[in-house]
PDB file of C-alpha atoms in Angstrom:
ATOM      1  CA  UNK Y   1      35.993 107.845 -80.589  1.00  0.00           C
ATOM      2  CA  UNK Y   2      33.714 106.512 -77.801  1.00  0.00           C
ATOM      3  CA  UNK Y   3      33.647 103.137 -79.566  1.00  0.00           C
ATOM      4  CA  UNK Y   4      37.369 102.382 -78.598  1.00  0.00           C
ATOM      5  CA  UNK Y   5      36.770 103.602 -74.673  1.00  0.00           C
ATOM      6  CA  UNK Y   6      35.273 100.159 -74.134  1.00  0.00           C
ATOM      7  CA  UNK Y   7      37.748  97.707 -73.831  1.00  0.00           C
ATOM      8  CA  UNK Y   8      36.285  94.659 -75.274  1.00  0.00           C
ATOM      9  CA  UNK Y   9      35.351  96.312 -77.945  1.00  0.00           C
ATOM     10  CA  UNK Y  10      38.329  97.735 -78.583  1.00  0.00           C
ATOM     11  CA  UNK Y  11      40.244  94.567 -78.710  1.00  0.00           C
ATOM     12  CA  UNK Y  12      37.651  93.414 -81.207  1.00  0.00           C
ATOM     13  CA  UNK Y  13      37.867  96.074 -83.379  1.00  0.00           C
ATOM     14  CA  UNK Y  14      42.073  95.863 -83.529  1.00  0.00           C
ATOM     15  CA  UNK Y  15      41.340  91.784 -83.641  1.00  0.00           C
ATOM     16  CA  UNK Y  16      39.503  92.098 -87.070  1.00  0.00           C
ATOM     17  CA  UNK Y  17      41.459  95.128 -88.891  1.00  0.00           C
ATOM     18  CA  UNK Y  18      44.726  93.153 -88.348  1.00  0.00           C
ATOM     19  CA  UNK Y  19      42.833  89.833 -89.288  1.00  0.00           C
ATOM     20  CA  UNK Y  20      41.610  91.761 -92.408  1.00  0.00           C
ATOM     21  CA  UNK Y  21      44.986  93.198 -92.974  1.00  0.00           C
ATOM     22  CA  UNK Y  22      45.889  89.412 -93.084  1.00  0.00           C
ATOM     23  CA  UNK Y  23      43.586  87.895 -95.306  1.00  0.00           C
ATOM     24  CA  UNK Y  24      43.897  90.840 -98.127  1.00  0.00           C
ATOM     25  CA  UNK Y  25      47.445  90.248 -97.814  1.00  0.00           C
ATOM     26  CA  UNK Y  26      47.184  86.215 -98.186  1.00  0.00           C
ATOM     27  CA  UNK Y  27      44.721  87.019-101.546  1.00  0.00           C
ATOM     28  CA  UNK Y  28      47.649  89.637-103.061  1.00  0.00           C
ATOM     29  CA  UNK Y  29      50.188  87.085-102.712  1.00  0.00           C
ATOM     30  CA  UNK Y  30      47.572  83.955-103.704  1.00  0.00           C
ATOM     31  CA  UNK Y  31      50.694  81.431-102.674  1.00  0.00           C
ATOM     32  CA  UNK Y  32      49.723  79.374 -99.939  1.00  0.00           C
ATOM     33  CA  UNK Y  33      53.652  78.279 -99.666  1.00  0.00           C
ATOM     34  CA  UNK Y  34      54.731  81.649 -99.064  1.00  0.00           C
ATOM     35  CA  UNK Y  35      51.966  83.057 -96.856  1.00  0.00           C
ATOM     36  CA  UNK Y  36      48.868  81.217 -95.801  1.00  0.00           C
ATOM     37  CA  UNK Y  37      45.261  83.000 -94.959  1.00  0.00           C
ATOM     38  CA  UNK Y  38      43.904  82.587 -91.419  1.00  0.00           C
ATOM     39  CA  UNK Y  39      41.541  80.142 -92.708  1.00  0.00           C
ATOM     40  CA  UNK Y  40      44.364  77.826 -93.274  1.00  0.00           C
ATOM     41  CA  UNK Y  41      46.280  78.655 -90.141  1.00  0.00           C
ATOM     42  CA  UNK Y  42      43.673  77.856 -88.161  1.00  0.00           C
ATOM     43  CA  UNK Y  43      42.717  74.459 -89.939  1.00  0.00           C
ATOM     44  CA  UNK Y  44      45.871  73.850 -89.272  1.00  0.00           C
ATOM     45  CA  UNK Y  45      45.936  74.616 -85.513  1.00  0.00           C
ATOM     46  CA  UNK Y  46      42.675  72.408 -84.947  1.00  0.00           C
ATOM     47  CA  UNK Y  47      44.555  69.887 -86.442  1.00  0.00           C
ATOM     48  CA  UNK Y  48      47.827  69.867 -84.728  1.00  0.00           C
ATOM     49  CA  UNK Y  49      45.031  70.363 -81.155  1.00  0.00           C
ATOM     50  CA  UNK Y  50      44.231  66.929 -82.009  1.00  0.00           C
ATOM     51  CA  UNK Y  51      47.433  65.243 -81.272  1.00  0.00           C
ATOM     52  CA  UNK Y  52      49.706  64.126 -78.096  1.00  0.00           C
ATOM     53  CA  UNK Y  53      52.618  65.360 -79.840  1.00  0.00           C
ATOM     54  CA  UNK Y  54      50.901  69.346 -79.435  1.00  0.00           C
ATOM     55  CA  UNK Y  55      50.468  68.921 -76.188  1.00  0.00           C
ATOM     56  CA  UNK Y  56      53.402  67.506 -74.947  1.00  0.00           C
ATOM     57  CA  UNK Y  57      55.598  70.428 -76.692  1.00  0.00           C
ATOM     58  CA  UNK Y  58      53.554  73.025 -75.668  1.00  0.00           C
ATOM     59  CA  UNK Y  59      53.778  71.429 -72.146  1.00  0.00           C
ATOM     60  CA  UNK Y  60      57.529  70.865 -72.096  1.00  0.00           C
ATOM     61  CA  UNK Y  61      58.158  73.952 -73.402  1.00  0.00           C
ATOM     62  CA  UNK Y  62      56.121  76.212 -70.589  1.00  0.00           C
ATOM     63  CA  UNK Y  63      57.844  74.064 -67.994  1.00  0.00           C
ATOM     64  CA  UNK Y  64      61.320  75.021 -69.501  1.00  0.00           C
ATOM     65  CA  UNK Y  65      60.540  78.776 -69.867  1.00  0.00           C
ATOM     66  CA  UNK Y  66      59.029  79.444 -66.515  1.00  0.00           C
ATOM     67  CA  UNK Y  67      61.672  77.137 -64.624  1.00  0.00           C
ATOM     68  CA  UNK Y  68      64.202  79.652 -66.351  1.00  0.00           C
ATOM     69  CA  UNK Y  69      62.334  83.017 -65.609  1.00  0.00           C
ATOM     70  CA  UNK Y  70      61.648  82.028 -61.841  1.00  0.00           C
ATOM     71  CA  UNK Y  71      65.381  80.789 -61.084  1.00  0.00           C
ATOM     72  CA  UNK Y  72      66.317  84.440 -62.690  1.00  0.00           C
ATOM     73  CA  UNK Y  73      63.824  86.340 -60.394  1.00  0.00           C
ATOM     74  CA  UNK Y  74      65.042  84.803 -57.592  1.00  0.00           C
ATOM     75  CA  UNK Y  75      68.924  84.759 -58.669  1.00  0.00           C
ATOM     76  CA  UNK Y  76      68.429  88.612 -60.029  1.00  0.00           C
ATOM     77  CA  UNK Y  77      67.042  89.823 -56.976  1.00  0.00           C
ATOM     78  CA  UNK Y  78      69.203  87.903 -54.103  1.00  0.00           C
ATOM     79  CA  UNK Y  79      72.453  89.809 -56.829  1.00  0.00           C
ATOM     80  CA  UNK Y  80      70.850  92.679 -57.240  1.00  0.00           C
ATOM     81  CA  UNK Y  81      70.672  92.787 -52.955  1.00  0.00           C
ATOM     82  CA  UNK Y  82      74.149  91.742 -52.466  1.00  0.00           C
ATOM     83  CA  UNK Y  83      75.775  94.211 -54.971  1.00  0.00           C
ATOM     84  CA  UNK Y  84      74.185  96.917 -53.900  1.00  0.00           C
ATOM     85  CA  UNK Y  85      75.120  96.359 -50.109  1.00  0.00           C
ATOM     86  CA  UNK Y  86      78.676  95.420 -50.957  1.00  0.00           C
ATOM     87  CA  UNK Y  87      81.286  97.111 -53.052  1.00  0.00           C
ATOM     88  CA  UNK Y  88      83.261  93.920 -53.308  1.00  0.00           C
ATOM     89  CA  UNK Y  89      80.194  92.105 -54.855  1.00  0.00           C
ATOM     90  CA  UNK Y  90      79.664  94.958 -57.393  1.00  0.00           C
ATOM     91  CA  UNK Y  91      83.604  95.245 -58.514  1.00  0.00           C
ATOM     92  CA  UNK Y  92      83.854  91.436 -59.000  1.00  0.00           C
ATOM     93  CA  UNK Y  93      80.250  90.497 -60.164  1.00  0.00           C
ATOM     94  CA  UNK Y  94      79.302  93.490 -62.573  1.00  0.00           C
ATOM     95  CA  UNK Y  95      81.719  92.201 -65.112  1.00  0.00           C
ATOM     96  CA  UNK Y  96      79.159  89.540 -64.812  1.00  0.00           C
ATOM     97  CA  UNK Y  97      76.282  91.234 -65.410  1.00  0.00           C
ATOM     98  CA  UNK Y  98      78.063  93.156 -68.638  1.00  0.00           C
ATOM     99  CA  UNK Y  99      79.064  90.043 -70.269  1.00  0.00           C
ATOM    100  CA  UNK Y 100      75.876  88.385 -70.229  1.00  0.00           C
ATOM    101  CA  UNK Y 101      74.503  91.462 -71.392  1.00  0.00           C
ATOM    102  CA  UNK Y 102      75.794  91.834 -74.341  1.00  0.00           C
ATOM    103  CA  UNK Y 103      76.605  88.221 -75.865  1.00  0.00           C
ATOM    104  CA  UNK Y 104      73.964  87.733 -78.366  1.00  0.00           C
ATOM    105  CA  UNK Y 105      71.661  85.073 -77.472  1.00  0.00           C
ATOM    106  CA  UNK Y 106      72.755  82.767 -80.160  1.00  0.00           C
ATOM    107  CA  UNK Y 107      76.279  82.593 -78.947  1.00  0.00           C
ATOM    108  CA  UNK Y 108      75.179  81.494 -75.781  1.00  0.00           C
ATOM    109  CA  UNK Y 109      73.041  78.916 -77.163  1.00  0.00           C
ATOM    110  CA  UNK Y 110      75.703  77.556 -78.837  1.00  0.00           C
ATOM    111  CA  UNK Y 111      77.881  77.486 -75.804  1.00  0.00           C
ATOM    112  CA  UNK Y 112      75.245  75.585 -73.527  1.00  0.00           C
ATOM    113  CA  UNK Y 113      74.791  73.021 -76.441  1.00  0.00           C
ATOM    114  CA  UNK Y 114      78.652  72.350 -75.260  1.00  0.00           C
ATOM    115  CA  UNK Y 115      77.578  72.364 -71.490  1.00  0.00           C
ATOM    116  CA  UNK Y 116      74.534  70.711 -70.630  1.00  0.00           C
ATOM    117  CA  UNK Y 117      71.996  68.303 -72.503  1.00  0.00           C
ATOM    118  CA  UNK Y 118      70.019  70.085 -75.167  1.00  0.00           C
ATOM    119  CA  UNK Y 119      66.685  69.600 -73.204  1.00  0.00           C
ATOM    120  CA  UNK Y 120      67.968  71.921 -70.331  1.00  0.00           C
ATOM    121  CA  UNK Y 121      69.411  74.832 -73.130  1.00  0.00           C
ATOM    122  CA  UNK Y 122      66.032  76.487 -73.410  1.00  0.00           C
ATOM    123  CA  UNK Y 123      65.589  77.095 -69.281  1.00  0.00           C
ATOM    124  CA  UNK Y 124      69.134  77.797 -69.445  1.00  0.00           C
ATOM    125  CA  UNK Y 125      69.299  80.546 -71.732  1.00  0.00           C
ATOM    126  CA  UNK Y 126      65.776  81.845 -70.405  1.00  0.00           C
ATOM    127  CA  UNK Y 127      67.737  82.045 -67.102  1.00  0.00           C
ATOM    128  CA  UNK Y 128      70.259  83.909 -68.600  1.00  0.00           C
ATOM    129  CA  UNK Y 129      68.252  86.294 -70.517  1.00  0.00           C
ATOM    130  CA  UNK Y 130      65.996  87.386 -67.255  1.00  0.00           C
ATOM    131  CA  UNK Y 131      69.006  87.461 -64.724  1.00  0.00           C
ATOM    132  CA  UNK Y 132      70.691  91.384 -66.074  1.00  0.00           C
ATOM    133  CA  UNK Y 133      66.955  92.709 -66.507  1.00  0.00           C
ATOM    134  CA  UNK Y 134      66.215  91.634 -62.533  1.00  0.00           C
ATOM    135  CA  UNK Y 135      69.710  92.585 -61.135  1.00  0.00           C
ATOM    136  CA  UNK Y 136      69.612  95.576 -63.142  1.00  0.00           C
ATOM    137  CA  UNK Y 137      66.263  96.597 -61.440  1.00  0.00           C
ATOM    138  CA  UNK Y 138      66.610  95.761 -58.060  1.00  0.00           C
ATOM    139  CA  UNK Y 139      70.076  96.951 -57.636  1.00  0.00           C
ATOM    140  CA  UNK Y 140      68.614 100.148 -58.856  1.00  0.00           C
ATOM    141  CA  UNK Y 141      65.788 100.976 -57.136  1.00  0.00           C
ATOM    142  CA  UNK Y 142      67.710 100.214 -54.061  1.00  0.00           C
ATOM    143  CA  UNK Y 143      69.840 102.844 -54.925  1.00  0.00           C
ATOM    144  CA  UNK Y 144      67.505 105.114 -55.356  1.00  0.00           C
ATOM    145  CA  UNK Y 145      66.041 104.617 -52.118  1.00  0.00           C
ATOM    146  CA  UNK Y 146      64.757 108.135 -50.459  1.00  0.00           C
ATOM    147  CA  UNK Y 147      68.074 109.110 -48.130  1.00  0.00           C
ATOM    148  CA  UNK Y 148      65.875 110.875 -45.983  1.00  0.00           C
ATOM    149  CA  UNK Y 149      64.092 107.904 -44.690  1.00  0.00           C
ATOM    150  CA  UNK Y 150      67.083 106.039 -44.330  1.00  0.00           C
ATOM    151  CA  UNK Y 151      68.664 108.751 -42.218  1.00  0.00           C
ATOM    152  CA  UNK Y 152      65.311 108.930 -40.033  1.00  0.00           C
ATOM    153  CA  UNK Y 153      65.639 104.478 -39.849  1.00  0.00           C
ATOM    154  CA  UNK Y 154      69.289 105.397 -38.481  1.00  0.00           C
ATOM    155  CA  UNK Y 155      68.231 108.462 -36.119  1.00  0.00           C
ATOM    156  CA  UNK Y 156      65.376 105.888 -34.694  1.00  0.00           C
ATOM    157  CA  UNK Y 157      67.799 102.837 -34.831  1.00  0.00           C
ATOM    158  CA  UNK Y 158      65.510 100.238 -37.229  1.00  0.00           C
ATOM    159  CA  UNK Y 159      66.762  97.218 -36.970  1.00  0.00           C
ATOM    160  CA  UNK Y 160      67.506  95.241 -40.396  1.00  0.00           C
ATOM    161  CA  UNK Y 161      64.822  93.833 -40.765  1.00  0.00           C
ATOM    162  CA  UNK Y 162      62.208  97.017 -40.575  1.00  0.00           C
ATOM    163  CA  UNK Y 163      64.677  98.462 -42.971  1.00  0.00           C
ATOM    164  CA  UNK Y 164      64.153  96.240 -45.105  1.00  0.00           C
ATOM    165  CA  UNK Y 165      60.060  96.000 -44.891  1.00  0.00           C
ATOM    166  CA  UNK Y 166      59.166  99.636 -44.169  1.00  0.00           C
ATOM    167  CA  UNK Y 167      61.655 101.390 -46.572  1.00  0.00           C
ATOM    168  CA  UNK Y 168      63.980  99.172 -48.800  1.00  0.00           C
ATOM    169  CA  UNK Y 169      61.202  97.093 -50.167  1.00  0.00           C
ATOM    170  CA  UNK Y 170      58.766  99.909 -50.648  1.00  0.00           C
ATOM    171  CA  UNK Y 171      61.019 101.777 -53.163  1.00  0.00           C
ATOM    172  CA  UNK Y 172      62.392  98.531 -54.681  1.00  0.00           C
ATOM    173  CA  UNK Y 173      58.971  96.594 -54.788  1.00  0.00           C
ATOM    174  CA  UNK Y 174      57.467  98.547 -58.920  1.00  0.00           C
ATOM    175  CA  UNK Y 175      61.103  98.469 -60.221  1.00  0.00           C
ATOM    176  CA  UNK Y 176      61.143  93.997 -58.837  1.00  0.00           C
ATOM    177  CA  UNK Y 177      57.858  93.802 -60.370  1.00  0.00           C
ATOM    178  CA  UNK Y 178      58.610  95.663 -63.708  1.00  0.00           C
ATOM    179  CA  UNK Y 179      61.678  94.298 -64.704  1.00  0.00           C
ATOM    180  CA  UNK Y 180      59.607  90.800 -64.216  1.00  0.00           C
ATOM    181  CA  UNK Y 181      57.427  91.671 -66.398  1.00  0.00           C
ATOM    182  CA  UNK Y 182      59.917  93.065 -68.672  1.00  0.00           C
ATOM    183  CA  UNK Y 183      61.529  89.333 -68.401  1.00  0.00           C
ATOM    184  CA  UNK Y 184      58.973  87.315 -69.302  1.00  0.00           C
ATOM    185  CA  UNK Y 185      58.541  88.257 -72.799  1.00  0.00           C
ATOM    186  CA  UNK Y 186      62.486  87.741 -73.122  1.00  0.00           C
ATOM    187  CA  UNK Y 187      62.189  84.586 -71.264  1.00  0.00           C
ATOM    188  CA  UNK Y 188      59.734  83.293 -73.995  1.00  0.00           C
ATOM    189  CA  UNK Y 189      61.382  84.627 -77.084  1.00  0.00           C
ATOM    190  CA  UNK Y 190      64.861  83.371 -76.081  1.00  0.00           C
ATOM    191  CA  UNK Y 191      63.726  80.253 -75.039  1.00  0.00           C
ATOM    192  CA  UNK Y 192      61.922  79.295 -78.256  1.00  0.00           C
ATOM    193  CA  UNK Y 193      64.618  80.224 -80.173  1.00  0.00           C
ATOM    194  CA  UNK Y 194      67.047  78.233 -78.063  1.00  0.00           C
ATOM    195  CA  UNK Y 195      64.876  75.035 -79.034  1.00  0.00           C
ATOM    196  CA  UNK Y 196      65.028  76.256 -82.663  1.00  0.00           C
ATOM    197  CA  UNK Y 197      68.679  75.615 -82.189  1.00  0.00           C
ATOM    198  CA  UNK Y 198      69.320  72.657 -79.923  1.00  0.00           C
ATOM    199  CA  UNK Y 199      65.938  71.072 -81.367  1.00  0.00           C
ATOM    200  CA  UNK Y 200      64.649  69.240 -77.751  1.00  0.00           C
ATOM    201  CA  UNK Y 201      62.240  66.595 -77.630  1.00  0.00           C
ATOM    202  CA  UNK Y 202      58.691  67.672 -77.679  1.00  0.00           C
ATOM    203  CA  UNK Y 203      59.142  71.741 -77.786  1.00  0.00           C
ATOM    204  CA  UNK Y 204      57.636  74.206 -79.902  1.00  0.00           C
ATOM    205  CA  UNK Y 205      60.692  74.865 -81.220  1.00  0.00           C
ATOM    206  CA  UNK Y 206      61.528  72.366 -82.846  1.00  0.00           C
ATOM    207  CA  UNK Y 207      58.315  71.985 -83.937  1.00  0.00           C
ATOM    208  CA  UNK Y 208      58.929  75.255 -86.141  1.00  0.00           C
ATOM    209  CA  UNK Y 209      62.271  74.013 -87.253  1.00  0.00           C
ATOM    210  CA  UNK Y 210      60.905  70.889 -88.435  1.00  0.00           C
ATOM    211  CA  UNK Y 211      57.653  72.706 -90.538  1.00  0.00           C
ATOM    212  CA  UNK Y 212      60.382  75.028 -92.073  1.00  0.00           C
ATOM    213  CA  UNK Y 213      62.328  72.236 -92.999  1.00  0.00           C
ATOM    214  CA  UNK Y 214      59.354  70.283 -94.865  1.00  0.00           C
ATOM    215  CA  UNK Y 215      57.780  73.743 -96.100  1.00  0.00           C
ATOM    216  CA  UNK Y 216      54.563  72.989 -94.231  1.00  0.00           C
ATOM    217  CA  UNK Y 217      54.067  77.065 -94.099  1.00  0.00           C
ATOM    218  CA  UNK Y 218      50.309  76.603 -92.804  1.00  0.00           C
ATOM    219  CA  UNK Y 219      51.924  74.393 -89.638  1.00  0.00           C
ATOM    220  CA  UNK Y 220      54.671  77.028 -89.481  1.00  0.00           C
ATOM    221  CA  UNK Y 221      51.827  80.044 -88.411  1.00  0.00           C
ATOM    222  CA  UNK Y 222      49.719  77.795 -86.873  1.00  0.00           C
ATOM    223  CA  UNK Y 223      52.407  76.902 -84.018  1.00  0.00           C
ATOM    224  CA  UNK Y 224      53.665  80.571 -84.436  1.00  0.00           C
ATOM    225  CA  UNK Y 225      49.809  82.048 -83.700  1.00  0.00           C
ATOM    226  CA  UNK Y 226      50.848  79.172 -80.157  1.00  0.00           C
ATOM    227  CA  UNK Y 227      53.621  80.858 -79.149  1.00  0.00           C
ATOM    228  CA  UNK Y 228      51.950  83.967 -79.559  1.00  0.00           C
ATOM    229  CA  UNK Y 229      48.843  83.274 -77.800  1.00  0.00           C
ATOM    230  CA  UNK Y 230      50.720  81.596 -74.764  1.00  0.00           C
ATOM    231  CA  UNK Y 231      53.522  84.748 -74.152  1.00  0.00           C
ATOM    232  CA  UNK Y 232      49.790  86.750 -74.218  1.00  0.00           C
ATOM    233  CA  UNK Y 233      48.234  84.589 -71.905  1.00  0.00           C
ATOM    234  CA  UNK Y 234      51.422  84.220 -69.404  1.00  0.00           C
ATOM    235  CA  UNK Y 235      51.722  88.121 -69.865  1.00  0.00           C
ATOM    236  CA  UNK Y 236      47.987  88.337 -68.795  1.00  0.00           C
ATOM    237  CA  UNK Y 237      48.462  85.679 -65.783  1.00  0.00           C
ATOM    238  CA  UNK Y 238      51.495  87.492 -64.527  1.00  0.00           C
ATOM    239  CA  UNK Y 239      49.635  91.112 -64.882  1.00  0.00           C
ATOM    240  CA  UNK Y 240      47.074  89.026 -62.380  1.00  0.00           C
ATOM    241  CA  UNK Y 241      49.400  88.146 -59.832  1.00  0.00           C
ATOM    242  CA  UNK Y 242      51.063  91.370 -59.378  1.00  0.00           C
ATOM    243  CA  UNK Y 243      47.921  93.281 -59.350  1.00  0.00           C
ATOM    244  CA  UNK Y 244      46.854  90.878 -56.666  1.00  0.00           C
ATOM    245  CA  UNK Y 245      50.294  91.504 -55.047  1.00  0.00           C
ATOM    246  CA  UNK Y 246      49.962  95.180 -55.115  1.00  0.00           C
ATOM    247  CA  UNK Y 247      46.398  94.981 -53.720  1.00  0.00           C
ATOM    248  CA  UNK Y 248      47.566  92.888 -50.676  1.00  0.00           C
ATOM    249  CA  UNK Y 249      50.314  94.916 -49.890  1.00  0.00           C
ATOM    250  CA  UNK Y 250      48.276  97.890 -50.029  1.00  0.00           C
TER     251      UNK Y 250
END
């Protein structure tokens, strides 16, 4: 349908049919306790807008999350660089990588609580989530790097450093970028639910543990409809900056 090749538009039209889907399924149920209607939700929201406390958590916890993701960016990548280039790194650090791969988030949440003070836990385990995706990536797409090029860098004796501009960080430059973007939505989801757990001061997380704990179900969506509009808009600012990245390095 031509309708849904404009964007805008688009958007709108999903917007509203999920909306609807909402507000039919609010009036089936008719229990405000168990699932409130967007009109609710959104009173709600204005509400909680007006206080300190909303900002404050939302603030603290965007600090935490993208402290986390950019440590693991830069930690994933400087990894990913040295296990590639040495066989030693890979044999003793990929047990590493495995590990932290497949605890379940929760365990490690639980584990930090024992480590560190419960308002560093969320960064922590955001840190932890991002650093396999980035390593992963980096080390990859430098191993995938076009032999042909590097034999010509070796017949023309490159030095390191044009190496590393002219071919390495061509080929690894979409895989860096992707497995960012990749991160960021685990960075977000794992560090909310790591201040579900330790329960911070001043975090959106424990702002959700505390509405489920006093049944205030219209507060619970209303700060879940804020995490979900922040991941969209740090998705969206990311999406920015690498598009400007890619147009500068063009």
């Amino acid at each position: 349908m031509k309708i849904f090749a404009i964007r805008p538009l688009r958007h709108l039209i999903v917007a509203l049919f999920w909306l609807g889907i909402w507000c039919l399924s609010a009036r089936l149920v008719n229990l405000p306790l168990l699932l409130p209607g967007p009109r609710d939700t959104i009173s709600a929201l204005i509400r909680l807008a007006g206080t300190g406390d909303f900002w404050k958590s939302t603030g603290h916890t965007l600090l935490r999350v993208v402290t986390g993701f950019g440590a693991a960016v830069v930690a994933g990548a400087a990894l990913g660089t040295v296990c590639h280039f040495s066989q030693l790194a890979e044999i003793l650090l990929s047990p590493l990588r495995s590990i932290i791969k497949a605890t379940p988030v929760t365990s490690f949440i639980m584990l930090v609580l024992l480590w560190v003070a419960k308002g560093q836990v969320p960064a922590f385990i955001s840190f932890l989530m991002v650093l396999p995706i980035v390593w992963t990536g980096v080390q990859g797409a430098l191993a995938a790097t076009d032999k042909n090029l590097l034999e010509m860098a070796a017949a023309y004796r490159f030095s390191l450093g044009k190496k590393l501009r002219w071919i390495y960080w061509p080929s690894v430059r979409p895989h860096f970028l992707a497995s960012s973007m990749t991160g960021l939505g685990f960075a977000w989801k794992s560090g909310i639910a790591a201040e579900v757990i330790a329960l911070p001061a001043f975090a959106i997380g424990s702002n959700l543990y505390n509405t489920k704990i006093y049944l205030e179900r219209a507060e619970l969506f209303a700060w879940t409809f804020t995490v979900i509009l922040l991941s969209m808009a740090l998705e969206m600012l990311l999406k920015k900056a690498v598009g400007r990245f890619r147009g500068g390095e063009a």
